[in-house]
Amino acid sequence: MILHTLLDYDVLRVIWWLLLGVLLIGFAVTDGFDLGVGALLPFVARTDLERRVVINTIGPVWEGNQVWLVLGGGAIFAAWPHIYAMSFSGFYLAMFAALFALILRPVGFKYRSKRESATWRSAWDWALFVGGFVPALIFGVAIGNVLQGVPFRFTDDMRMIYEGTFFGLLNPYAVLCGLVSVTMLVMHGGAWLTLKTEGTVAERARRFASLAALGTLVLYALAGWLLWAFVAGYQLSSPHLANGPSNPLLKTVTAGVAGAWFSNYQQHPWTLLAPALGFAGTLAALLGLRARWEGLTVVFSGLGIAGIILSVGASMFPFIVPSSIDLRSALMVWDASSSHKTLFIMLVCAVIFVPLILAYTSWVYRVMWGKVRTRDITHGDHAY
């Protein structure tokens, strides 16, 4: 009870905003290389044996990595119910497409090698490609729409109404953000393959990952410049109530503010560490690929991904999801959370279970450490 008293409502809200970022980064860094490997599968592996090698680099770990996605969804549902309502209603078709693509992955792993038919196996290989490419693209497109504002509103009785369309999400800036997401995860997946494979497959992966790293640097810089020059942001125009009720309709917001998403960098220069990490980590990954620093390259690409995601949060704080049609409906750190008690109970659970998940994940990676070789496939009883 003493700790509950010390952790004020505003402090808990910021903690859960940070934890949400940690969960998103955890998903992008771990399951991100799974998505990248899936997107690279038809290109880095030409023969059936090579493709089985590639699949088995992620086969033992992808399920554990996807736990971060489940944790992220659960955290949004429990800690940020208004955001959950908006995201899974407004982005329903996009989310369905992403989940359908993710479902293809375990089905592809299980069924691909059930038949010797080359046509059968090729079809599942392309299904695994879809399972990697489509979610990576959709998650980036979603971020691009959030930065521009999403067409939703709340009624006076707090019923959420979304007034956009699926194809409206595919605007040029959002698609650009989707491409940033694809290139950075392909870079990460290629870095993983250089660590886990050898020979021709590793060399092809190194080439594709290098191109993806270069593409990430260019597209991320372009997205940042367009965000500053052409995408008008939002500003809170009424005093914020950090300990106020979770009702987004009690504030006023100003839209069309040029450079609003860069004001935090001007007011708090230390936040520039986020985009700096995005550029530095990606550049280091590119150099690591060329220098053949296999393990370090995976770390560098992970740091680049973390920096890119952190830069979005640093730019938008305290906004989480602004509304483009009803400014007061914008969801912020201060008015979109669950109750004080709920956030506290969830924090206790997170303190207990997140370290357990990290410990188990570390143990799994330690057990599965090492390269996947062709003899592991031809003489193994448990290979996909």
Short mmCIF file of C-alpha atoms in Angstrom, two decimals:
data_model
loop_
_atom_site.label_atom_id
_atom_site.label_comp_id
_atom_site.label_asym_id
_atom_site.label_seq_id
_atom_site.Cartn_x
_atom_site.Cartn_y
_atom_site.Cartn_z
CA MET A 1 0.00 0.00 0.00
CA ILE A 2 2.90 2.37 0.67
CA LEU A 3 4.24 1.81 -2.84
CA HIS A 4 0.75 2.29 -4.25
CA THR A 5 0.59 5.66 -2.49
CA LEU A 6 4.06 6.75 -3.67
CA LEU A 7 3.31 5.94 -7.31
CA ASP A 8 0.98 8.77 -8.23
CA TYR A 9 -1.46 8.41 -11.11
CA ASP A 10 0.62 10.60 -13.42
CA VAL A 11 3.76 8.59 -12.64
CA LEU A 12 2.00 5.29 -13.36
CA ARG A 13 0.70 6.67 -16.65
CA VAL A 14 4.19 7.58 -17.79
CA ILE A 15 5.56 4.23 -16.61
CA TRP A 16 2.96 2.38 -18.67
CA TRP A 17 3.62 4.61 -21.66
CA LEU A 18 7.28 3.61 -21.37
CA LEU A 19 6.41 -0.06 -20.85
CA LEU A 20 4.24 0.01 -23.96
CA GLY A 21 7.28 1.25 -25.87
CA VAL A 22 9.42 -1.51 -24.35
CA LEU A 23 6.92 -4.16 -25.42
CA LEU A 24 6.75 -2.78 -28.96
CA ILE A 25 10.54 -2.71 -29.18
CA GLY A 26 10.72 -6.23 -27.74
CA PHE A 27 8.37 -7.45 -30.46
CA ALA A 28 10.16 -5.58 -33.25
CA VAL A 29 13.65 -6.72 -32.19
CA THR A 30 12.79 -10.39 -31.55
CA ASP A 31 9.90 -11.30 -33.82
CA GLY A 32 11.13 -8.66 -36.24
CA PHE A 33 13.94 -10.85 -37.51
CA ASP A 34 11.40 -13.67 -37.95
CA LEU A 35 9.34 -11.39 -40.19
CA GLY A 36 12.48 -10.30 -42.02
CA VAL A 37 13.59 -13.89 -42.60
CA GLY A 38 10.14 -14.75 -43.95
CA ALA A 39 10.25 -11.82 -46.35
CA LEU A 40 13.72 -12.88 -47.53
CA LEU A 41 12.99 -16.61 -47.85
CA PRO A 42 12.25 -16.81 -51.61
CA PHE A 43 15.26 -14.64 -52.45
CA VAL A 44 18.13 -15.82 -50.28
CA ALA A 45 17.42 -19.55 -50.69
CA ARG A 46 17.13 -21.12 -54.14
CA THR A 47 16.97 -24.87 -53.50
CA ASP A 48 14.63 -26.81 -51.24
CA LEU A 49 17.47 -27.66 -48.86
CA GLU A 50 18.55 -24.02 -48.61
CA ARG A 51 15.01 -22.94 -47.86
CA ARG A 52 14.69 -25.55 -45.14
CA VAL A 53 17.91 -24.23 -43.62
CA VAL A 54 16.49 -20.70 -43.61
CA ILE A 55 13.19 -21.82 -42.09
CA ASN A 56 14.98 -23.71 -39.33
CA THR A 57 16.93 -20.62 -38.26
CA ILE A 58 13.67 -19.22 -36.85
CA GLY A 59 11.60 -22.38 -36.42
CA PRO A 60 12.62 -23.03 -32.80
CA VAL A 61 12.21 -19.44 -31.57
CA TRP A 62 9.41 -17.67 -33.46
CA GLU A 63 6.65 -18.75 -31.05
CA GLY A 64 8.52 -17.37 -28.06
CA ASN A 65 9.28 -14.17 -29.93
CA GLN A 66 5.59 -13.67 -30.71
CA VAL A 67 4.88 -13.54 -26.97
CA TRP A 68 5.91 -9.87 -27.16
CA LEU A 69 3.05 -9.21 -29.58
CA VAL A 70 0.60 -10.90 -27.22
CA LEU A 71 1.99 -8.93 -24.29
CA GLY A 72 1.71 -5.68 -26.26
CA GLY A 73 -1.90 -6.37 -27.21
CA GLY A 74 -2.74 -7.33 -23.64
CA ALA A 75 -1.06 -4.23 -22.24
CA ILE A 76 -2.99 -1.96 -24.61
CA PHE A 77 -6.25 -3.72 -23.72
CA ALA A 78 -5.75 -3.42 -19.95
CA ALA A 79 -3.71 -0.23 -19.54
CA TRP A 80 -4.99 1.84 -22.49
CA PRO A 81 -8.59 0.69 -23.20
CA HIS A 82 -9.49 3.74 -25.33
CA ILE A 83 -6.47 3.09 -27.56
CA TYR A 84 -7.40 -0.58 -27.84
CA ALA A 85 -10.97 0.36 -28.82
CA MET A 86 -9.78 2.80 -31.49
CA SER A 87 -7.02 0.59 -32.91
CA PHE A 88 -8.92 -2.67 -33.16
CA SER A 89 -12.05 -0.98 -34.49
CA GLY A 90 -10.65 1.70 -36.76
CA PHE A 91 -7.84 -0.48 -38.08
CA TYR A 92 -9.99 -3.62 -38.10
CA LEU A 93 -9.41 -4.71 -41.71
CA ALA A 94 -5.72 -3.84 -41.53
CA MET A 95 -5.34 -5.78 -38.27
CA PHE A 96 -7.24 -8.71 -39.77
CA ALA A 97 -4.90 -8.74 -42.76
CA ALA A 98 -1.85 -8.66 -40.47
CA LEU A 99 -3.20 -11.44 -38.24
CA PHE A 100 -4.15 -13.57 -41.25
CA ALA A 101 -0.60 -13.19 -42.57
CA LEU A 102 0.82 -14.10 -39.17
CA ILE A 103 -1.39 -17.20 -39.06
CA LEU A 104 0.17 -18.33 -42.35
CA ARG A 105 3.54 -18.63 -40.62
CA PRO A 106 2.87 -21.56 -38.25
CA VAL A 107 0.73 -23.29 -40.90
CA GLY A 108 3.55 -22.88 -43.42
CA PHE A 109 6.12 -24.28 -40.99
CA LYS A 110 3.98 -27.34 -40.22
CA TYR A 111 2.70 -28.17 -43.69
CA ARG A 112 5.51 -27.15 -46.06
CA SER A 113 7.51 -30.36 -45.84
CA LYS A 114 4.56 -32.72 -45.56
CA ARG A 115 4.69 -33.41 -49.30
CA GLU A 116 7.60 -33.81 -51.73
CA SER A 117 5.85 -31.79 -54.46
CA ALA A 118 7.93 -28.80 -55.56
CA THR A 119 4.75 -26.85 -56.35
CA TRP A 120 3.35 -27.55 -52.88
CA ARG A 121 6.53 -26.44 -51.14
CA SER A 122 6.95 -23.36 -53.32
CA ALA A 123 3.38 -22.27 -52.52
CA TRP A 124 4.08 -22.49 -48.79
CA ASP A 125 7.37 -20.64 -49.25
CA TRP A 126 5.46 -17.72 -50.75
CA ALA A 127 2.91 -18.01 -47.95
CA LEU A 128 5.78 -17.57 -45.49
CA PHE A 129 6.92 -14.56 -47.51
CA VAL A 130 3.44 -13.05 -47.12
CA GLY A 131 3.56 -13.89 -43.41
CA GLY A 132 6.72 -11.80 -43.09
CA PHE A 133 6.20 -8.95 -45.55
CA VAL A 134 2.54 -8.05 -44.94
CA PRO A 135 2.67 -7.57 -41.13
CA ALA A 136 5.90 -5.58 -41.44
CA LEU A 137 4.25 -3.28 -43.98
CA ILE A 138 0.95 -2.92 -42.10
CA PHE A 139 2.56 -2.10 -38.76
CA GLY A 140 4.56 0.68 -40.41
CA VAL A 141 1.50 1.99 -42.26
CA ALA A 142 -0.35 2.14 -38.94
CA ILE A 143 2.42 4.29 -37.42
CA GLY A 144 2.33 6.58 -40.45
CA ASN A 145 -1.41 7.13 -39.98
CA VAL A 146 -1.02 7.77 -36.26
CA LEU A 147 1.55 10.49 -36.97
CA GLN A 148 -0.93 12.21 -39.29
CA GLY A 149 -3.99 11.74 -37.10
CA VAL A 150 -6.68 9.08 -37.36
CA PRO A 151 -10.31 9.89 -38.33
CA PHE A 152 -12.12 8.83 -35.16
CA ARG A 153 -14.21 10.55 -32.50
CA PHE A 154 -15.84 9.81 -29.19
CA THR A 155 -19.46 10.58 -28.47
CA ASP A 156 -20.45 12.19 -25.17
CA ASP A 157 -21.12 8.72 -23.74
CA MET A 158 -17.56 7.65 -24.77
CA ARG A 159 -18.60 5.48 -27.70
CA MET A 160 -15.84 5.39 -30.29
CA ILE A 161 -16.79 6.04 -33.94
CA TYR A 162 -14.29 5.55 -36.77
CA GLU A 163 -15.04 7.46 -39.97
CA GLY A 164 -12.16 6.36 -42.17
CA THR A 165 -11.80 3.59 -44.74
CA PHE A 166 -9.28 0.82 -45.25
CA PHE A 167 -7.89 2.33 -48.44
CA GLY A 168 -7.72 5.73 -46.75
CA LEU A 169 -5.00 4.26 -44.57
CA LEU A 170 -2.86 3.70 -47.66
CA ASN A 171 -1.94 7.35 -48.12
CA PRO A 172 1.55 8.20 -49.46
CA TYR A 173 3.16 9.13 -46.13
CA ALA A 174 1.77 6.06 -44.37
CA VAL A 175 3.01 3.80 -47.18
CA LEU A 176 6.45 5.43 -46.83
CA CYS A 177 6.44 4.58 -43.11
CA GLY A 178 5.41 1.06 -44.07
CA LEU A 179 8.43 0.80 -46.35
CA VAL A 180 10.69 1.99 -43.51
CA SER A 181 9.27 -0.82 -41.39
CA VAL A 182 9.82 -3.39 -44.15
CA THR A 183 13.42 -2.37 -44.88
CA MET A 184 14.46 -2.24 -41.23
CA LEU A 185 13.00 -5.69 -40.51
CA VAL A 186 14.50 -7.15 -43.70
CA MET A 187 17.84 -5.71 -42.54
CA HIS A 188 17.34 -7.38 -39.16
CA GLY A 189 16.29 -10.68 -40.72
CA GLY A 190 19.27 -10.63 -43.07
CA ALA A 191 21.62 -9.93 -40.17
CA TRP A 192 20.11 -12.89 -38.32
CA LEU A 193 20.67 -15.15 -41.33
CA THR A 194 24.33 -14.15 -41.57
CA LEU A 195 24.65 -15.23 -37.95
CA LYS A 196 22.73 -18.49 -38.26
CA THR A 197 23.68 -19.76 -41.74
CA GLU A 198 26.82 -20.18 -43.79
CA GLY A 199 27.97 -20.36 -47.38
CA THR A 200 25.84 -19.13 -50.26
CA VAL A 201 22.74 -18.45 -48.17
CA ALA A 202 24.68 -16.26 -45.75
CA GLU A 203 26.28 -14.32 -48.61
CA ARG A 204 22.93 -13.66 -50.28
CA ALA A 205 21.47 -12.60 -46.94
CA ARG A 206 24.39 -10.22 -46.41
CA ARG A 207 23.77 -8.54 -49.76
CA PHE A 208 20.04 -8.14 -49.24
CA ALA A 209 20.51 -6.95 -45.67
CA SER A 210 23.05 -4.36 -46.79
CA LEU A 211 20.63 -3.00 -49.38
CA ALA A 212 17.86 -2.97 -46.76
CA ALA A 213 20.06 -1.12 -44.26
CA LEU A 214 20.91 1.49 -46.87
CA GLY A 215 17.21 1.75 -47.77
CA THR A 216 16.31 2.17 -44.10
CA LEU A 217 18.72 5.07 -43.70
CA VAL A 218 17.39 6.84 -46.79
CA LEU A 219 13.69 6.20 -46.18
CA TYR A 220 13.90 7.03 -42.45
CA ALA A 221 15.60 10.33 -43.25
CA LEU A 222 13.01 11.07 -45.93
CA ALA A 223 10.13 10.24 -43.59
CA GLY A 224 11.60 12.54 -40.93
CA TRP A 225 12.06 15.40 -43.37
CA LEU A 226 8.51 15.05 -44.72
CA LEU A 227 7.18 14.92 -41.15
CA TRP A 228 8.92 18.21 -40.40
CA ALA A 229 8.17 19.97 -43.68
CA PHE A 230 4.70 18.78 -44.71
CA VAL A 231 2.94 16.81 -41.95
CA ALA A 232 1.35 19.31 -39.56
CA GLY A 233 1.19 18.04 -36.01
CA TYR A 234 -0.98 18.59 -32.96
CA GLN A 235 -0.57 20.55 -29.74
CA LEU A 236 -2.43 20.52 -26.47
CA SER A 237 -3.99 23.99 -26.07
CA SER A 238 -5.50 23.59 -22.60
CA PRO A 239 -3.78 22.89 -19.28
CA HIS A 240 -3.09 19.18 -18.97
CA LEU A 241 -4.36 17.30 -15.94
CA ALA A 242 -1.75 14.64 -15.33
CA ASN A 243 -3.84 13.15 -12.51
CA GLY A 244 -7.17 13.84 -14.19
CA PRO A 245 -9.89 11.41 -15.23
CA SER A 246 -9.49 9.16 -18.26
CA ASN A 247 -11.84 11.17 -20.41
CA PRO A 248 -10.29 12.60 -23.58
CA LEU A 249 -13.21 15.00 -24.12
CA LEU A 250 -12.11 17.33 -21.29
CA LYS A 251 -9.33 19.07 -23.21
CA THR A 252 -8.75 21.22 -26.28
CA VAL A 253 -6.21 20.49 -29.01
CA THR A 254 -4.85 22.60 -31.84
CA ALA A 255 -4.23 20.96 -35.22
CA GLY A 256 -2.17 22.00 -38.22
CA VAL A 257 0.81 23.13 -36.14
CA ALA A 258 3.89 23.11 -38.35
CA GLY A 259 6.80 21.26 -36.78
CA ALA A 260 4.74 20.22 -33.75
CA TRP A 261 6.20 16.73 -33.76
CA PHE A 262 9.68 18.23 -33.36
CA SER A 263 8.91 20.54 -30.43
CA ASN A 264 9.96 17.92 -27.86
CA TYR A 265 13.41 17.78 -29.43
CA GLN A 266 13.74 21.55 -29.06
CA GLN A 267 12.45 21.66 -25.49
CA HIS A 268 14.28 18.52 -24.35
CA PRO A 269 17.43 18.06 -26.48
CA TRP A 270 18.24 14.74 -24.80
CA THR A 271 15.31 13.21 -26.72
CA LEU A 272 17.46 13.57 -29.86
CA LEU A 273 19.20 10.42 -28.64
CA ALA A 274 16.28 8.41 -30.05
CA PRO A 275 16.63 9.34 -33.76
CA ALA A 276 20.42 9.43 -33.32
CA LEU A 277 20.27 5.81 -32.14
CA GLY A 278 18.05 4.95 -35.11
CA PHE A 279 20.59 6.32 -37.59
CA ALA A 280 23.70 5.17 -35.71
CA GLY A 281 22.44 1.64 -35.10
CA THR A 282 21.38 1.17 -38.72
CA LEU A 283 24.65 2.59 -40.03
CA ALA A 284 26.62 0.36 -37.66
CA ALA A 285 24.60 -2.62 -38.89
CA LEU A 286 25.48 -1.73 -42.49
CA LEU A 287 29.17 -1.50 -41.59
CA GLY A 288 28.93 -4.71 -39.57
CA LEU A 289 27.44 -6.57 -42.52
CA ARG A 290 30.31 -5.52 -44.72
CA ALA A 291 32.91 -6.27 -42.04
CA ARG A 292 31.25 -9.66 -41.30
CA TRP A 293 30.69 -8.93 -37.61
CA GLU A 294 27.89 -11.46 -37.37
CA GLY A 295 26.83 -11.23 -33.74
CA LEU A 296 27.46 -7.51 -33.40
CA THR A 297 25.51 -6.81 -36.58
CA VAL A 298 22.35 -8.34 -35.07
CA VAL A 299 22.84 -6.16 -31.98
CA PHE A 300 23.41 -3.05 -34.10
CA SER A 301 20.33 -3.66 -36.23
CA GLY A 302 18.29 -4.19 -33.06
CA LEU A 303 19.54 -0.89 -31.66
CA GLY A 304 18.63 0.83 -34.93
CA ILE A 305 15.10 -0.56 -34.74
CA ALA A 306 14.80 0.52 -31.11
CA GLY A 307 15.93 4.04 -31.97
CA ILE A 308 13.44 4.36 -34.83
CA ILE A 309 10.54 3.25 -32.63
CA LEU A 310 11.66 5.47 -29.74
CA SER A 311 11.85 8.47 -32.06
CA VAL A 312 8.13 8.13 -32.82
CA GLY A 313 7.27 8.09 -29.11
CA ALA A 314 9.61 10.98 -28.34
CA SER A 315 8.12 13.05 -31.16
CA MET A 316 4.49 12.53 -30.19
CA PHE A 317 4.58 12.64 -26.38
CA PRO A 318 2.16 13.19 -24.67
CA PHE A 319 -0.04 12.26 -27.64
CA ILE A 320 -0.54 8.56 -28.39
CA VAL A 321 -3.23 8.65 -31.09
CA PRO A 322 -4.42 12.09 -32.28
CA SER A 323 -7.79 12.46 -33.99
CA SER A 324 -7.96 14.21 -37.35
CA ILE A 325 -11.73 14.91 -37.24
CA ASP A 326 -12.47 15.69 -33.58
CA LEU A 327 -9.45 17.27 -31.94
CA ARG A 328 -10.62 16.83 -28.36
CA SER A 329 -10.95 13.06 -28.92
CA ALA A 330 -7.17 12.76 -29.27
CA LEU A 331 -5.80 10.08 -26.96
CA MET A 332 -2.97 11.17 -24.70
CA VAL A 333 -0.90 9.74 -21.89
CA TRP A 334 -2.93 11.79 -19.41
CA ASP A 335 -6.47 10.83 -20.44
CA ALA A 336 -6.49 7.42 -22.17
CA SER A 337 -5.35 5.07 -19.41
CA SER A 338 -7.11 2.70 -17.04
CA SER A 339 -7.63 3.55 -13.40
CA HIS A 340 -4.84 4.16 -10.89
CA LYS A 341 -5.51 0.82 -9.19
CA THR A 342 -5.53 -1.13 -12.47
CA LEU A 343 -2.23 0.37 -13.59
CA PHE A 344 -0.65 -0.40 -10.22
CA ILE A 345 -1.79 -4.04 -10.19
CA MET A 346 -0.59 -4.49 -13.75
CA LEU A 347 2.78 -2.95 -12.87
CA VAL A 348 3.23 -5.49 -10.08
CA CYS A 349 2.42 -8.29 -12.53
CA ALA A 350 4.84 -6.85 -15.09
CA VAL A 351 7.64 -6.63 -12.52
CA ILE A 352 7.14 -10.31 -11.73
CA PHE A 353 6.51 -11.85 -15.14
CA VAL A 354 8.55 -9.80 -17.63
CA PRO A 355 11.87 -10.83 -16.01
CA LEU A 356 10.69 -14.46 -16.12
CA ILE A 357 9.94 -14.13 -19.83
CA LEU A 358 13.34 -12.54 -20.42
CA ALA A 359 15.08 -15.30 -18.47
CA TYR A 360 13.27 -18.05 -20.36
CA THR A 361 13.91 -16.37 -23.70
CA SER A 362 17.61 -16.03 -22.90
CA TRP A 363 17.77 -19.72 -21.97
CA VAL A 364 16.09 -20.75 -25.22
CA TYR A 365 18.52 -18.71 -27.31
CA ARG A 366 21.44 -20.18 -25.37
CA VAL A 367 20.23 -23.74 -26.02
CA MET A 368 19.54 -23.02 -29.71
CA TRP A 369 22.80 -21.14 -30.26
CA GLY A 370 24.91 -21.95 -33.29
CA LYS A 371 24.55 -22.10 -37.04
CA VAL A 372 22.00 -24.22 -38.86
CA ARG A 373 23.85 -26.44 -41.34
CA THR A 374 22.62 -28.68 -44.11
CA ARG A 375 23.57 -31.81 -42.18
CA ASP A 376 21.25 -30.67 -39.38
CA ILE A 377 18.43 -30.82 -41.92
CA THR A 378 19.33 -34.03 -43.76
CA HIS A 379 20.15 -36.00 -40.58
CA GLY A 380 17.83 -34.30 -38.11
CA ASP A 381 14.56 -35.83 -36.97
CA HIS A 382 12.96 -32.58 -35.79
CA ALA A 383 13.82 -30.18 -38.62
CA TYR A 384 11.07 -28.40 -40.52
#
